[in-house]
Amino acid sequence: MSNHEESNPLGLSAVFGDQAEPLPLFNLWYEEAGRSEPNDPSAFALATADASGKPNVRMLLLKGASEGGFAFYTNMNSRKAEELRENPHASMCFHWKHLRRQIRISGSVKPVSDAEADAYFASRDHDSRVGAWASLQSSSMACRAELQQRLAELQAKHPEGSAVPRPPHWSGWWLNPGQIEFWLHGDHRLHERLLYKKIGDGWERSILYP
Ligand SMILES: Cc1cc2nc3c(=O)[nH]c(=O)nc-3n(C[C@H](O)[C@H](O)[C@H](O)COP(=O)(O)O)c2cc1C
């Protein structure tokens, strides 16, 4: 059966499956993206807004997907972290060019636990851990040499092979989804869209015009 043959009561292509909940479909599309995209299949755009509602967007990497939400890690002094503290709502958008698919997720955010942040930080390579200490993400610097100087000092303090603790300003967030929309390219811009909305403990499914 081709991907685009109908396979469910909503009349969508088979790639949408017929799941009552969105996470299995997210996992399936994510695995397929891992096989089809040349790099960064975990990359997504994260939209935040400040307290006055002004929006801001940037790319991040997904580091966890479960019933509890979608996880990402960053510098907690960065602009995005400031915005998430002011307004704990966000939206993420994945786009996989080869698959011609998009997934959009929105909801509220909460910080990951210290244990979760420690575990992910420990999985990063040594230089990335040192880099997390060196970067004052989103602050301005006088010139690039300032960063190189900080990096050299921190590399001397934490030589290759030594333990690098997680910086207090480095952690992550879980986005707890209220809505997840799956989008598939269609000919003549007649795309297919499947929306899951969280209602109480369950999910309501609907399809949207392109
Ligand atoms: C593909 C890609 C992946 C990225 N992943 C991350 C990430 O996981 N965490 C992060 O803090 N920044 C990541 N960045 C950098 C961010 O886009 C951004 O420049 C940085 O986090 C500062 O954003 P802010 O000033 O809005 O806080 C990534 C950039 C790209 C292009």
CSV table of C-alpha atoms in Angstrom, one decimal, residues 23-208:
chain,number,residue,atom,x,y,z
A,23,LEU,CA,2.5,10.1,20.9
A,24,PRO,CA,2.7,6.8,19.0
A,25,LEU,CA,2.3,8.7,15.7
A,26,PHE,CA,4.8,11.3,16.8
A,27,ASN,CA,7.3,8.5,17.6
A,28,LEU,CA,6.7,6.8,14.2
A,29,TRP,CA,7.2,10.0,12.2
A,30,TYR,CA,10.2,10.9,14.3
A,31,GLU,CA,11.8,7.5,13.6
A,32,GLU,CA,11.1,7.9,9.9
A,33,ALA,CA,12.7,11.4,10.0
A,34,GLY,CA,15.7,9.9,11.6
A,35,ARG,CA,16.1,7.6,8.6
A,36,SER,CA,15.3,10.2,5.9
A,37,GLU,CA,16.8,13.5,7.0
A,38,PRO,CA,20.5,14.1,6.3
A,39,ASN,CA,21.1,15.9,9.6
A,40,ASP,CA,19.4,17.1,12.7
A,41,PRO,CA,16.1,15.2,12.4
A,42,SER,CA,15.6,16.2,16.0
A,43,ALA,CA,15.7,20.0,15.2
A,44,PHE,CA,12.6,22.0,15.8
A,45,ALA,CA,11.7,25.7,16.0
A,46,LEU,CA,10.6,26.8,19.5
A,47,ALA,CA,8.4,29.8,19.7
A,48,THR,CA,8.1,31.7,23.0
A,49,ALA,CA,6.6,35.0,23.9
A,50,ASP,CA,7.6,37.5,26.5
A,51,ALA,CA,5.3,38.9,29.2
A,52,SER,CA,3.9,41.5,26.8
A,53,GLY,CA,3.1,38.8,24.2
A,54,LYS,CA,6.0,39.7,21.8
A,55,PRO,CA,7.0,36.5,20.0
A,56,ASN,CA,10.4,35.0,19.5
A,57,VAL,CA,11.5,31.8,17.7
A,58,ARG,CA,14.8,29.8,17.4
A,59,MET,CA,15.9,26.3,16.5
A,60,LEU,CA,16.6,23.7,19.2
A,61,LEU,CA,17.2,19.9,19.5
A,62,LEU,CA,14.6,17.6,21.0
A,63,LYS,CA,16.1,15.5,23.8
A,64,GLY,CA,13.1,13.5,25.0
A,65,ALA,CA,9.5,12.6,24.1
A,66,SER,CA,7.2,10.8,26.4
A,67,GLU,CA,3.6,10.9,27.9
A,68,GLY,CA,5.0,13.7,30.1
A,69,GLY,CA,6.0,15.9,27.2
A,70,PHE,CA,8.8,17.0,25.0
A,71,ALA,CA,12.2,17.9,26.5
A,72,PHE,CA,14.9,20.4,25.4
A,73,TYR,CA,18.0,21.8,27.1
A,74,THR,CA,19.5,25.2,27.2
A,75,ASN,CA,21.1,28.0,29.2
A,76,MET,CA,18.8,29.1,31.9
A,77,ASN,CA,20.1,32.7,31.6
A,78,SER,CA,19.3,32.8,27.9
A,79,ARG,CA,16.6,34.9,26.3
A,80,LYS,CA,14.3,31.9,25.7
A,81,ALA,CA,14.6,30.8,29.4
A,82,GLU,CA,13.8,34.3,30.5
A,83,GLU,CA,10.7,34.3,28.3
A,84,LEU,CA,9.6,30.9,29.5
A,85,ARG,CA,9.8,32.0,33.1
A,86,GLU,CA,7.8,35.1,32.3
A,87,ASN,CA,5.2,33.2,30.2
A,88,PRO,CA,5.4,29.5,30.5
A,89,HIS,CA,3.8,28.6,27.2
A,90,ALA,CA,5.5,27.6,24.0
A,91,SER,CA,5.1,26.0,20.6
A,92,MET,CA,7.4,23.7,18.7
A,93,CYS,CA,7.5,23.0,15.0
A,94,PHE,CA,9.3,20.2,13.3
A,95,HIS,CA,9.7,20.2,9.5
A,96,TRP,CA,11.2,17.3,7.7
A,97,LYS,CA,11.9,18.3,4.1
A,98,HIS,CA,12.5,14.9,2.7
A,99,LEU,CA,9.3,13.5,4.1
A,100,ARG,CA,7.4,16.7,3.4
A,101,ARG,CA,5.9,16.6,6.9
A,102,GLN,CA,5.4,19.0,9.7
A,103,ILE,CA,4.5,18.5,13.4
A,104,ARG,CA,3.3,21.4,15.5
A,105,ILE,CA,3.0,21.1,19.3
A,106,SER,CA,1.9,23.7,21.8
A,107,GLY,CA,1.4,23.7,25.5
A,108,SER,CA,2.7,24.8,28.8
A,109,VAL,CA,6.3,24.3,30.0
A,110,LYS,CA,7.9,23.3,33.3
A,111,PRO,CA,11.6,22.9,34.2
A,112,VAL,CA,13.1,19.4,34.0
A,113,SER,CA,14.2,17.9,37.3
A,114,ASP,CA,17.8,18.3,38.4
A,115,ALA,CA,18.2,14.5,38.0
A,116,GLU,CA,17.0,14.7,34.4
A,117,ALA,CA,19.3,17.6,33.6
A,118,ASP,CA,22.3,15.9,35.3
A,119,ALA,CA,21.6,12.7,33.3
A,120,TYR,CA,21.4,14.5,29.9
A,121,PHE,CA,24.4,16.7,30.7
A,122,ALA,CA,26.5,13.7,31.6
A,123,SER,CA,25.7,12.1,28.2
A,124,ARG,CA,27.3,15.1,26.3
A,125,ASP,CA,30.8,14.9,25.1
A,126,HIS,CA,33.5,16.5,27.3
A,127,ASP,CA,34.0,19.6,25.1
A,128,SER,CA,30.3,20.3,24.9
A,129,ARG,CA,30.1,20.1,28.7
A,130,VAL,CA,33.0,22.6,29.0
A,131,GLY,CA,31.4,24.8,26.4
A,132,ALA,CA,28.2,25.0,28.5
A,133,TRP,CA,30.3,26.6,31.3
A,134,ALA,CA,32.1,28.9,28.8
A,135,SER,CA,29.0,30.3,27.0
A,136,LEU,CA,27.0,33.1,28.6
A,137,GLN,CA,24.3,32.4,26.0
A,138,SER,CA,22.4,35.3,24.7
A,139,SER,CA,24.6,37.9,26.5
A,140,SER,CA,26.6,40.3,24.4
A,141,MET,CA,30.4,40.0,24.3
A,142,ALA,CA,33.0,42.5,23.3
A,143,CYS,CA,34.8,40.2,20.8
A,144,ARG,CA,35.1,36.5,20.0
A,145,ALA,CA,38.4,36.4,21.9
A,146,GLU,CA,36.5,36.9,25.1
A,147,LEU,CA,34.8,33.5,24.6
A,148,GLN,CA,38.1,31.9,23.5
A,149,GLN,CA,39.7,33.1,26.7
A,150,ARG,CA,36.9,31.8,28.9
A,151,LEU,CA,37.1,28.5,27.1
A,152,ALA,CA,40.9,28.2,27.5
A,153,GLU,CA,40.6,28.8,31.2
A,154,LEU,CA,37.8,26.3,31.6
A,155,GLN,CA,39.6,23.7,29.6
A,156,ALA,CA,42.6,24.1,31.9
A,157,LYS,CA,40.3,23.7,34.9
A,158,HIS,CA,38.6,20.6,33.4
A,159,PRO,CA,41.1,18.7,31.3
A,160,GLU,CA,40.0,15.9,28.9
A,161,GLY,CA,38.9,12.9,30.9
A,162,SER,CA,38.1,14.9,34.1
A,163,ALA,CA,34.5,15.2,35.5
A,164,VAL,CA,32.7,18.3,34.4
A,165,PRO,CA,29.7,19.1,36.7
A,166,ARG,CA,26.6,20.6,35.2
A,167,PRO,CA,26.6,24.4,35.5
A,168,PRO,CA,23.9,25.8,37.7
A,169,HIS,CA,22.6,27.9,34.8
A,170,TRP,CA,22.3,24.9,32.4
A,171,SER,CA,19.1,22.8,32.4
A,172,GLY,CA,16.0,22.2,30.4
A,173,TRP,CA,12.2,22.2,30.1
A,174,TRP,CA,9.4,19.8,29.4
A,175,LEU,CA,6.7,21.1,27.0
A,176,ASN,CA,3.4,19.4,28.1
A,177,PRO,CA,1.3,19.3,24.9
A,178,GLY,CA,-2.2,20.7,24.8
A,179,GLN,CA,-2.4,20.3,21.0
A,180,ILE,CA,-0.4,18.3,18.4
A,181,GLU,CA,-1.0,18.7,14.7
A,182,PHE,CA,0.4,16.4,12.0
A,183,TRP,CA,0.7,17.8,8.5
A,184,LEU,CA,1.5,16.0,5.3
A,185,HIS,CA,2.2,17.7,1.9
A,186,GLY,CA,-0.5,17.2,-0.7
A,187,ASP,CA,-0.5,17.9,-4.4
A,188,HIS,CA,-1.8,21.3,-5.5
A,189,ARG,CA,-1.4,22.5,-1.8
A,190,LEU,CA,-4.3,20.2,-0.7
A,191,HIS,CA,-2.3,19.1,2.3
A,192,GLU,CA,-3.6,16.8,5.0
A,193,ARG,CA,-3.8,17.9,8.6
A,194,LEU,CA,-4.7,15.9,11.7
A,195,LEU,CA,-5.1,17.7,15.0
A,196,TYR,CA,-5.1,16.1,18.4
A,197,LYS,CA,-6.5,18.3,21.3
A,198,LYS,CA,-6.1,17.3,24.9
A,199,ILE,CA,-9.5,17.2,26.6
A,200,GLY,CA,-9.2,16.2,30.3
A,201,ASP,CA,-7.1,13.0,30.4
A,202,GLY,CA,-7.9,12.1,26.8
A,203,TRP,CA,-7.4,13.3,23.2
A,204,GLU,CA,-9.9,14.5,20.7
A,205,ARG,CA,-9.1,14.1,17.0
A,206,SER,CA,-10.2,16.3,14.1
A,207,ILE,CA,-9.0,17.0,10.6
A,208,LEU,CA,-8.4,20.5,9.3
